[in-house]
Structures are given as structure tokens and as C-alpha cells.
Amino acid sequence: MRTLRRVGCPIAHPLVRTGTNPSTGRVVVGAGLRPRRLTAFGGPAAPGPSRCGRTDDVMDGVVRELLGRQLEAWLSRAVARGRPSVVALAYGPGALLAATDSAEAVLGVLAEHASQLRGRQLTVLVLADGSEELPARLGAMEATLPAETAVHLVPGGPARLPVAVKAAGATGAPLLSYLDGAGATDPAVLAASAAGRPAELLLVTEAVPPPAASTAAGVPPTASSSATPASAGLSSSVRARLADAGFPLTTQVDLVPVDGSPARRLAFGTGHDRSLEAFKENLWAADDDTLVRYRDPADPAGQLLDIAPEPESLRQELLAELARSGPRTVTELRRHALTATAYRSVDVQRALTGLLRCGAAVRDPEHGRLGGDVVIAVARHL
């Protein structure tokens, strides 16, 4: 079995090697290296701090599952376009997922869809620093992916993404990025992740609860629950940064371990409604027995949500939105739930039905199907 060769050395080589394909004249990552083929992922990630990043037992399973589901949904669209596509995985210091484990899982998903990928050019970029285990384990999987699927190991973390995606020809091509750890929210990195056509991004960064949430919960300030103004601003501006980078549709949710471990913010950016809907469906399809709760970053109370759509919290959020913005159509409220809350657009129908039934909201017209053009307003007596 051939050993997976790297684009430079993740530890010793400071630069990404690039060159030109003599047959196409195109700049490529790792010039002169043959495409590497990798086998399916054969088991769960090892727990605890390991390899090129840090694995938190409480949350890493949820995030890895979401990444795998998003990859599957993205593949069906990228393959249908018939254009060269790129998947970029970047892990910085303090990353939630261990680079080796999650990259191996991603390659396992690709192996499961090998029949779809045959004849389609796909480049996988893995940006991480670490030991020799990363290329060794990924190299052991080379046998089952099509020859057109090339895997490149690039030294460094998210900061190297702009160079790597440009060298891989990702600008203007279908691009799915996963950013985790320090440097993930840097404007240049986000701009590079938005350079694809289409582009999708799954991002993990630190999450700081609103002060009201910590106070209400009776949690004294600690290293994990308190934050400097800079870190609080960074965490709360993730959606804005994604929008500034060029993602028309964005959403975010906090993952909060029940054991009191530091929370993480999971953000998603895309340009397509169906992709955002799929992300929300995948978010709520996670195992509800997991020791993680969701938190809406926009909720000043910081209420924790079980991994099962609960209409009461959404009802309160919809009432608050109606109070802020005035009467809104059902379609507008669905879009608000999809982009500005942790909920799905399909959850709005049940929440609105409850608000109308209890008299907290009114509709125009008063009778008939609760269609998208029906206008909802806060009841005047409230």
C-alpha cells in the first residue's frame, strides 16, 4: 500500500507547495503528487485530547455527525453540477474536533459515495499541524476512493485557507469548508471560504453566554463562563462576519454541554435556502440522548433547549419579533426562525397555531389556511 504523501510537512515545512498541471496549465496544490485514494472510516474517534486538535467527548460527536450529514447533502448537489469541487477542512489551535479523527470520518463519507464520485474531480484539503499520525492514518484509506478524488495535507490551520483554496482552484467552484479553532473567524479566511460557487461553510468557535444567562442561572464568573469584551464581541458577531464575507444566508447555535464544559458556537453560511433548511433538519436530527443542549445566541435569557423542537420557546421568540417589527407574514416569520433562531422554518406553523389558539396573536384574514401570505400580529390586549 502506498503511503499518503503530504503537501509539505505539517510540522517542519512552513509553506504550501504549488505548481502547474502541464496538461491543463492550471495551478494545483502539491504539484507532481499523484492523487491519493483513501479507505472508509472504520470506527469511532478516540476520546480525549489527541492528535492535531482537541476532542471534547461531550460535543465532538454532535459536530462530526453534522459535518458528515452536510457533506452528504452537499455532495449530491456538487456532483450534479459536474464541475471540479473542493472540500476544505481547517483546524487551528483549540479546535473542538481532532483533525485526524474528523478528516478520517469525512473521507469515510466520501468512500460510501464512491460510485457518485467516479468521473468527478474532487479535491479534499486538510489544513492542520500535528504528528506523523495524520498522514499515516489517512494514507491507510487510499484504496477505496476514485482516482479523481485527490487529498492534500497542508501545514497550518485556518490561516492557510486563502492560499490553499486558490491553489486548488476552488475560486468559482463548488466549495464546502469546515473551520475549527483559532483563526476560523478571520475575515480573510471567511472570504476565502465564500469564494466558491456555490459556497457553504460550517464553523466552530468559542461561545460566550449573555451576562443575563449566567446571572439567571446563578453561575458565578469563572474562566469558562466569563469573557473579556473582545471575546464576547467575537462570539456574538459570527453571523455578521459570515454575512460580510459574502454568505447571504447565515445561522448559528450554541452547543452547551450539561457537565459545565465551555460552550461552542456552531455557525453555518450558504447561499441557498434548501441548504440552510437541510442544516436545520440535521441539527435537530441529532441524538436527543446526548449530553449537549442547544442555546439560541440571540436569547438574552440563555435558555437551554433539549435536542427536540420545543414550540414554547419559539412562540416567545416569535412574539418578541412581532413586538419589535410589527405585523409579519407567515413567510417572513419562517425566514426569521430559519436564520435568526435555532429553529427550523417548519416549526413556525405549530408555534403560530398555539399563539393564535391562546389569543396571544391575531391573523389577517381571520379564517382559512395558515398560508405564507397570512399576516400575524400581537393581540392588542397584551
GROMACS .gro file of C-alpha atoms in nm:
model
  382
    1MET     CA    1   0.000   0.000   0.000
    2ARG     CA    2   0.135   0.342  -0.092
    3THR     CA    3   0.193   0.594   0.184
    4LEU     CA    4  -0.007   0.915   0.160
    5ARG     CA    5   0.234   1.193   0.074
    6ARG     CA    6   0.187   1.542   0.202
    7VAL     CA    7   0.193   1.891   0.058
    8GLY     CA    8   0.498   1.984   0.260
    9CYS     CA    9   0.544   1.859   0.615
   10PRO     CA   10   0.273   1.956   0.867
   11ILE     CA   11   0.542   2.027   1.126
   12ALA     CA   12   0.860   2.137   0.952
   13HIS     CA   13   0.756   2.288   0.618
   14PRO     CA   14   0.618   2.643   0.652
   15LEU     CA   15   0.474   2.680   0.302
   16VAL     CA   16   0.224   2.511   0.073
   17ARG     CA   17   0.392   2.372  -0.238
   18THR     CA   18   0.211   2.455  -0.559
   19GLY     CA   19   0.276   2.416  -0.929
   20THR     CA   20   0.113   2.396  -1.271
   21ASN     CA   21  -0.054   2.098  -1.430
   22PRO     CA   22   0.125   2.063  -1.767
   23SER     CA   23  -0.184   1.930  -1.945
   24THR     CA   24  -0.424   2.200  -1.827
   25GLY     CA   25  -0.199   2.490  -1.731
   26ARG     CA   26  -0.387   2.509  -1.404
   27VAL     CA   27  -0.227   2.587  -1.068
   28VAL     CA   28  -0.259   2.289  -0.832
   29VAL     CA   29  -0.176   2.212  -0.472
   30GLY     CA   30   0.110   1.968  -0.432
   31ALA     CA   31   0.242   1.977  -0.786
   32GLY     CA   32   0.384   1.648  -0.901
   33LEU     CA   33   0.199   1.438  -0.643
   34ARG     CA   34  -0.038   1.172  -0.770
   35PRO     CA   35  -0.399   1.172  -0.646
   36ARG     CA   36  -0.429   0.984  -0.317
   37ARG     CA   37  -0.716   0.745  -0.256
   38LEU     CA   38  -0.842   0.670   0.091
   39THR     CA   39  -1.045   0.394   0.250
   40ALA     CA   40  -1.361   0.422   0.460
   41PHE     CA   41  -1.357   0.530   0.822
   42GLY     CA   42  -1.377   0.218   1.032
   43GLY     CA   43  -1.468   0.325   1.383
   44PRO     CA   44  -1.540   0.599   1.637
   45ALA     CA   45  -1.290   0.869   1.720
   46ALA     CA   46  -1.063   0.811   2.011
   47PRO     CA   47  -1.174   1.018   2.310
   48GLY     CA   48  -0.980   1.285   2.491
   49PRO     CA   49  -0.712   1.530   2.377
   50SER     CA   50  -0.539   1.378   2.078
   51ARG     CA   51  -0.357   1.436   1.753
   52CYS     CA   52  -0.394   1.764   1.564
   53GLY     CA   53  -0.654   1.925   1.785
   54ARG     CA   54  -0.861   1.860   2.094
   55THR     CA   55  -1.157   1.620   2.110
   56ASP     CA   56  -1.430   1.702   2.365
   57ASP     CA   57  -1.628   1.383   2.430
   58VAL     CA   58  -1.944   1.578   2.511
   59MET     CA   59  -1.974   1.771   2.185
   60ASP     CA   60  -1.749   1.623   1.920
   61GLY     CA   61  -1.996   1.350   1.823
   62VAL     CA   62  -2.271   1.606   1.752
   63VAL     CA   63  -2.042   1.822   1.538
   64ARG     CA   64  -1.890   1.529   1.349
   65GLU     CA   65  -2.239   1.395   1.274
   66LEU     CA   66  -2.349   1.737   1.146
   67LEU     CA   67  -2.038   1.768   0.931
   68GLY     CA   68  -2.099   1.424   0.781
   69ARG     CA   69  -2.465   1.499   0.708
   70GLN     CA   70  -2.383   1.836   0.550
   71LEU     CA   71  -2.116   1.672   0.337
   72GLU     CA   72  -2.366   1.414   0.210
   73ALA     CA   73  -2.619   1.684   0.122
   74TRP     CA   74  -2.351   1.898  -0.042
   75LEU     CA   75  -2.212   1.607  -0.245
   76SER     CA   76  -2.543   1.540  -0.415
   77ARG     CA   77  -2.554   1.900  -0.539
   78ALA     CA   78  -2.185   1.930  -0.625
   79VAL     CA   79  -2.178   1.604  -0.820
   80ALA     CA   80  -2.490   1.700  -1.012
   81ARG     CA   81  -2.314   2.014  -1.137
   82GLY     CA   82  -2.038   1.803  -1.290
   83ARG     CA   83  -1.770   2.062  -1.208
   84PRO     CA   84  -1.443   2.019  -1.014
   85SER     CA   85  -1.530   2.059  -0.644
   86VAL     CA   86  -1.334   2.123  -0.324
   87VAL     CA   87  -1.382   2.023   0.040
   88ALA     CA   88  -1.159   2.219   0.281
   89LEU     CA   89  -1.110   2.114   0.645
   90ALA     CA   90  -0.906   2.356   0.859
   91TYR     CA   91  -0.814   2.301   1.224
   92GLY     CA   92  -0.649   2.567   1.438
   93PRO     CA   93  -0.524   2.562   1.798
   94GLY     CA   94  -0.806   2.481   2.039
   95ALA     CA   95  -1.017   2.310   1.772
   96LEU     CA   96  -1.313   2.112   1.903
   97LEU     CA   97  -1.253   1.818   1.671
   98ALA     CA   98  -0.924   1.631   1.642
   99ALA     CA   99  -0.807   1.680   1.284
  100THR     CA  100  -0.716   1.316   1.230
  101ASP     CA  101  -1.046   1.178   1.359
  102SER     CA  102  -1.277   1.416   1.175
  103ALA     CA  103  -1.079   1.417   0.850
  104GLU     CA  104  -1.085   1.037   0.859
  105ALA     CA  105  -1.463   1.045   0.912
  106VAL     CA  106  -1.508   1.285   0.619
  107LEU     CA  107  -1.308   1.055   0.395
  108GLY     CA  108  -1.525   0.769   0.517
  109VAL     CA  109  -1.835   0.954   0.394
  110LEU     CA  110  -1.668   1.004   0.058
  111ALA     CA  111  -1.584   0.634   0.042
  112GLU     CA  112  -1.951   0.550   0.099
  113HIS     CA  113  -2.038   0.767  -0.201
  114ALA     CA  114  -1.753   0.647  -0.423
  115SER     CA  115  -1.991   0.545  -0.702
  116GLN     CA  116  -2.122   0.903  -0.724
  117LEU     CA  117  -1.770   1.045  -0.736
  118ARG     CA  118  -1.629   0.834  -1.016
  119GLY     CA  119  -1.552   1.053  -1.314
  120ARG     CA  120  -1.590   1.369  -1.099
  121GLN     CA  121  -1.291   1.573  -0.989
  122LEU     CA  122  -1.294   1.633  -0.613
  123THR     CA  123  -1.011   1.783  -0.406
  124VAL     CA  124  -1.000   1.745  -0.028
  125LEU     CA  125  -0.776   1.989   0.161
  126VAL     CA  126  -0.682   1.905   0.521
  127LEU     CA  127  -0.513   2.202   0.690
  128ALA     CA  128  -0.362   2.111   1.026
  129ASP     CA  129  -0.040   2.091   1.223
  130GLY     CA  130   0.043   1.772   1.404
  131SER     CA  131   0.233   1.447   1.422
  132GLU     CA  132   0.305   1.184   1.161
  133GLU     CA  133  -0.018   1.009   1.261
  134LEU     CA  134  -0.229   1.235   1.039
  135PRO     CA  135  -0.076   1.133   0.703
  136ALA     CA  136  -0.026   0.776   0.824
  137ARG     CA  137  -0.392   0.721   0.912
  138LEU     CA  138  -0.530   0.899   0.609
  139GLY     CA  139  -0.286   0.716   0.386
  140ALA     CA  140  -0.420   0.384   0.512
  141MET     CA  141  -0.755   0.469   0.349
  142GLU     CA  142  -0.633   0.529  -0.005
  143ALA     CA  143  -0.772   0.214  -0.167
  144THR     CA  144  -1.145   0.284  -0.193
  145LEU     CA  145  -1.180   0.638  -0.328
  146PRO     CA  146  -1.190   0.703  -0.702
  147ALA     CA  147  -0.868   0.817  -0.867
  148GLU     CA  148  -1.028   1.155  -0.939
  149THR     CA  149  -1.050   1.230  -0.565
  150ALA     CA  150  -0.726   1.395  -0.454
  151VAL     CA  151  -0.640   1.452  -0.087
  152HIS     CA  152  -0.381   1.712   0.011
  153LEU     CA  153  -0.237   1.768   0.358
  154VAL     CA  154  -0.142   2.132   0.410
  155PRO     CA  155   0.064   2.253   0.708
  156GLY     CA  156  -0.104   2.516   0.923
  157GLY     CA  157  -0.461   2.589   1.025
  158PRO     CA  158  -0.737   2.819   0.901
  159ALA     CA  159  -0.489   3.099   0.827
  160ARG     CA  160  -0.357   2.894   0.534
  161LEU     CA  161  -0.702   2.854   0.376
  162PRO     CA  162  -0.683   3.153   0.135
  163VAL     CA  163  -0.361   3.020  -0.021
  164ALA     CA  164  -0.479   2.658  -0.026
  165VAL     CA  165  -0.819   2.712  -0.187
  166LYS     CA  166  -0.672   2.941  -0.451
  167ALA     CA  167  -0.404   2.688  -0.538
  168ALA     CA  168  -0.666   2.412  -0.552
  169GLY     CA  169  -0.874   2.611  -0.800
  170ALA     CA  170  -1.167   2.647  -0.560
  171THR     CA  171  -1.250   3.004  -0.662
  172GLY     CA  172  -1.574   2.982  -0.856
  173ALA     CA  173  -1.604   2.607  -0.798
  174PRO     CA  174  -1.836   2.426  -0.553
  175LEU     CA  175  -1.667   2.463  -0.213
  176LEU     CA  176  -1.759   2.319   0.127
  177SER     CA  177  -1.544   2.442   0.417
  178TYR     CA  178  -1.516   2.335   0.779
  179LEU     CA  179  -1.329   2.580   1.005
  180ASP     CA  180  -1.248   2.497   1.366
  181GLY     CA  181  -1.028   2.665   1.625
  182ALA     CA  182  -0.812   2.977   1.636
  183GLY     CA  183  -0.824   3.184   1.318
  184ALA     CA  184  -1.156   3.044   1.198
  185THR     CA  185  -1.331   3.382   1.207
  186ASP     CA  186  -1.053   3.586   1.046
  187PRO     CA  187  -1.208   3.799   0.766
  188ALA     CA  188  -0.959   3.678   0.503
  189VAL     CA  189  -1.030   3.316   0.594
  190LEU     CA  190  -1.406   3.366   0.576
  191ALA     CA  191  -1.373   3.546   0.243
  192ALA     CA  192  -1.176   3.252   0.105
  193SER     CA  193  -1.444   3.008   0.224
  194ALA     CA  194  -1.707   3.219   0.045
  195ALA     CA  195  -1.516   3.218  -0.285
  196GLY     CA  196  -1.683   2.902  -0.413
  197ARG     CA  197  -1.982   2.897  -0.645
  198PRO     CA  198  -2.173   2.775  -0.458
  199ALA     CA  199  -2.001   2.804  -0.122
  200GLU     CA  200  -2.103   2.655   0.211
  201LEU     CA  201  -1.932   2.690   0.547
  202LEU     CA  202  -1.962   2.510   0.880
  203LEU     CA  203  -1.768   2.693   1.151
  204VAL     CA  204  -1.697   2.620   1.518
  205THR     CA  205  -1.569   2.885   1.757
  206GLU     CA  206  -1.594   2.974   2.125
  207ALA     CA  207  -1.933   3.080   2.260
  208VAL     CA  208  -1.984   3.328   2.540
  209PRO     CA  209  -2.327   3.325   2.711
  210PRO     CA  210  -2.501   3.659   2.754
  211PRO     CA  211  -2.448   3.806   3.104
  212ALA     CA  212  -2.818   3.768   3.179
  213ALA     CA  213  -2.795   3.395   3.119
  214SER     CA  214  -2.508   3.346   3.361
  215THR     CA  215  -2.674   3.559   3.627
  216ALA     CA  216  -3.012   3.393   3.588
  217ALA     CA  217  -2.857   3.052   3.617
  218GLY     CA  218  -2.672   3.152   3.932
  219VAL     CA  219  -2.339   3.080   3.769
  220PRO     CA  220  -2.055   3.280   3.923
  221PRO     CA  221  -1.796   3.419   3.683
  222THR     CA  222  -1.534   3.157   3.604
  223ALA     CA  223  -1.269   3.104   3.342
  224SER     CA  224  -1.528   2.934   3.121
  225SER     CA  225  -1.835   3.147   3.193
  226SER     CA  226  -1.685   3.495   3.199
  227ALA     CA  227  -1.540   3.671   2.899
  228THR     CA  228  -1.347   3.976   2.803
  229PRO     CA  229  -1.532   4.232   2.590
  230ALA     CA  230  -1.317   4.125   2.295
  231SER     CA  231  -1.409   3.758   2.323
  232ALA     CA  232  -1.777   3.837   2.379
  233GLY     CA  233  -1.779   4.060   2.073
  234LEU     CA  234  -1.607   3.795   1.865
  235SER     CA  235  -1.857   3.529   1.962
  236SER     CA  236  -2.166   3.743   1.910
  237SER     CA  237  -2.053   3.871   1.569
  238VAL     CA  238  -2.005   3.535   1.398
  239ARG     CA  239  -2.320   3.564   1.185
  240ALA     CA  240  -2.233   3.922   1.092
  241ARG     CA  241  -1.883   3.815   0.988
  242LEU     CA  242  -2.021   3.540   0.768
  243ALA     CA  243  -2.260   3.786   0.606
  244ASP     CA  244  -1.979   4.037   0.550
  245ALA     CA  245  -1.771   3.761   0.390
  246GLY     CA  246  -2.040   3.702   0.128
  247PHE     CA  247  -2.278   3.439   0.265
  248PRO     CA  248  -2.636   3.562   0.201
  249LEU     CA  249  -2.791   3.314   0.446
  250THR     CA  250  -2.643   3.250   0.789
  251THR     CA  251  -2.747   3.095   1.117
  252GLN     CA  252  -2.583   2.999   1.445
  253VAL     CA  253  -2.650   2.799   1.759
  254ASP     CA  254  -2.456   2.738   2.078
  255LEU     CA  255  -2.372   2.384   2.186
  256VAL     CA  256  -2.377   2.372   2.567
  257PRO     CA  257  -2.251   2.060   2.750
  258VAL     CA  258  -2.458   1.968   3.054
  259ASP     CA  259  -2.140   1.899   3.252
  260GLY     CA  260  -2.047   2.268   3.256
  261SER     CA  261  -1.769   2.246   2.998
  262PRO     CA  262  -1.717   2.556   2.782
  263ALA     CA  263  -1.983   2.601   2.515
  264ARG     CA  264  -1.907   2.627   2.144
  265ARG     CA  265  -2.081   2.829   1.878
  266LEU     CA  266  -2.172   2.648   1.558
  267ALA     CA  267  -2.237   2.874   1.260
  268PHE     CA  268  -2.342   2.794   0.906
  269GLY     CA  269  -2.329   3.005   0.593
  270THR     CA  270  -2.473   2.935   0.249
  271GLY     CA  271  -2.642   3.100  -0.046
  272HIS     CA  272  -2.931   2.858  -0.083
  273ASP     CA  273  -3.249   2.819   0.119
  274ARG     CA  274  -3.250   2.442   0.073
  275SER     CA  275  -2.900   2.413   0.218
  276LEU     CA  276  -3.000   2.615   0.524
  277GLU     CA  277  -3.314   2.406   0.568
  278ALA     CA  278  -3.103   2.090   0.544
  279PHE     CA  279  -2.864   2.220   0.810
  280LYS     CA  280  -3.152   2.288   1.049
  281GLU     CA  281  -3.302   1.945   0.981
  282ASN     CA  282  -2.965   1.786   1.054
  283LEU     CA  283  -2.925   1.996   1.368
  284TRP     CA  284  -3.250   1.867   1.517
  285ALA     CA  285  -3.190   1.512   1.393
  286ALA     CA  286  -2.904   1.468   1.641
  287ASP     CA  287  -2.940   1.204   1.911
  288ASP     CA  288  -3.158   1.361   2.181
  289ASP     CA  289  -2.989   1.144   2.444
  290THR     CA  290  -2.660   1.329   2.400
  291LEU     CA  291  -2.529   1.534   2.693
  292VAL     CA  292  -2.550   1.857   2.494
  293ARG     CA  293  -2.815   2.125   2.490
  294TYR     CA  294  -2.872   2.399   2.234
  295ARG     CA  295  -2.883   2.768   2.315
  296ASP     CA  296  -3.005   3.047   2.090
  297PRO     CA  297  -2.730   3.314   2.089
  298ALA     CA  298  -3.000   3.578   2.036
  299ASP     CA  299  -3.185   3.478   2.354
  300PRO     CA  300  -3.079   3.719   2.632
  301ALA     CA  301  -3.203   3.470   2.893
  302GLY     CA  302  -2.977   3.199   2.752
  303GLN     CA  303  -3.244   2.931   2.788
  304LEU     CA  304  -3.114   2.582   2.716
  305LEU     CA  305  -3.307   2.373   2.464
  306ASP     CA  306  -3.329   1.996   2.452
  307ILE     CA  307  -3.240   1.841   2.116
  308ALA     CA  308  -3.606   1.816   2.021
  309PRO     CA  309  -3.801   2.113   1.883
  310GLU     CA  310  -3.996   2.270   2.171
  311PRO     CA  311  -4.264   2.512   2.045
  312GLU     CA  312  -4.295   2.721   2.363
  313SER     CA  313  -3.953   2.884   2.325
  314LEU     CA  314  -4.021   2.957   1.960
  315ARG     CA  315  -4.359   3.107   2.047
  316GLN     CA  316  -4.190   3.354   2.279
  317GLU     CA  317  -3.930   3.439   2.015
  318LEU     CA  318  -4.199   3.496   1.751
  319LEU     CA  319  -4.395   3.722   1.987
  320ALA     CA  320  -4.077   3.919   2.056
  321GLU     CA  321  -4.011   3.956   1.683
  322LEU     CA  322  -4.368   4.075   1.622
  323ALA     CA  323  -4.332   4.326   1.904
  324ARG     CA  324  -4.005   4.455   1.756
  325SER     CA  325  -4.102   4.464   1.390
  326GLY     CA  326  -4.480   4.484   1.383
  327PRO     CA  327  -4.710   4.255   1.182
  328ARG     CA  328  -4.528   3.998   0.968
  329THR     CA  329  -4.642   3.743   0.715
  330VAL     CA  330  -4.606   3.374   0.792
  331THR     CA  331  -4.336   3.353   0.523
  332GLU     CA  332  -4.138   3.631   0.692
  333LEU     CA  333  -4.169   3.461   1.030
  334ARG     CA  334  -4.049   3.134   0.878
  335ARG     CA  335  -3.742   3.310   0.739
  336HIS     CA  336  -3.681   3.474   1.077
  337ALA     CA  337  -3.692   3.139   1.254
  338LEU     CA  338  -3.463   2.981   0.996
  339THR     CA  339  -3.191   3.245   1.005
  340ALA     CA  340  -3.220   3.420   1.342
  341THR     CA  341  -3.311   3.135   1.579
  342ALA     CA  342  -3.207   2.778   1.645
  343TYR     CA  343  -3.535   2.651   1.499
  344ARG     CA  344  -3.646   2.527   1.158
  345SER     CA  345  -3.896   2.707   0.939
  346VAL     CA  346  -4.134   2.410   0.966
  347ASP     CA  347  -4.155   2.464   1.342
  348VAL     CA  348  -4.322   2.803   1.290
  349GLN     CA  349  -4.657   2.658   1.185
  350ARG     CA  350  -4.708   2.474   1.513
  351ALA     CA  351  -4.585   2.769   1.719
  352LEU     CA  352  -4.818   3.013   1.543
  353THR     CA  353  -5.111   2.778   1.580
  354GLY     CA  354  -5.051   2.777   1.955
  355LEU     CA  355  -5.025   3.157   1.971
  356LEU     CA  356  -5.347   3.202   1.776
  357ARG     CA  357  -5.531   2.942   1.979
  358CYS     CA  358  -5.442   3.104   2.313
  359GLY     CA  359  -5.518   3.455   2.188
  360ALA     CA  360  -5.162   3.588   2.213
  361ALA     CA  361  -5.161   3.669   1.841
  362VAL     CA  362  -5.415   3.751   1.571
  363ARG     CA  363  -5.420   3.684   1.198
  364ASP     CA  364  -5.544   3.856   0.883
  365PRO     CA  365  -5.753   3.712   0.727
  366GLU     CA  366  -5.911   3.566   1.038
  367HIS     CA  367  -6.012   3.234   0.881
  368GLY     CA  368  -5.876   2.988   0.632
  369ARG     CA  369  -5.549   2.807   0.580
  370LEU     CA  370  -5.244   2.946   0.758
  371GLY     CA  371  -5.058   3.013   0.434
  372GLY     CA  372  -4.743   3.213   0.374
  373ASP     CA  373  -4.926   3.538   0.292
  374VAL     CA  374  -5.132   3.542   0.614
  375VAL     CA  375  -5.033   3.839   0.832
  376ILE     CA  376  -4.968   3.774   1.202
  377ALA     CA  377  -4.969   4.043   1.472
  378VAL     CA  378  -4.953   4.062   1.851
  379ALA     CA  379  -5.302   4.070   2.005
  380ARG     CA  380  -5.384   4.426   2.118
  381HIS     CA  381  -5.494   4.329   2.468
  382LEU     CA  382  -5.141   4.208   2.557
   0.00000   0.00000   0.00000
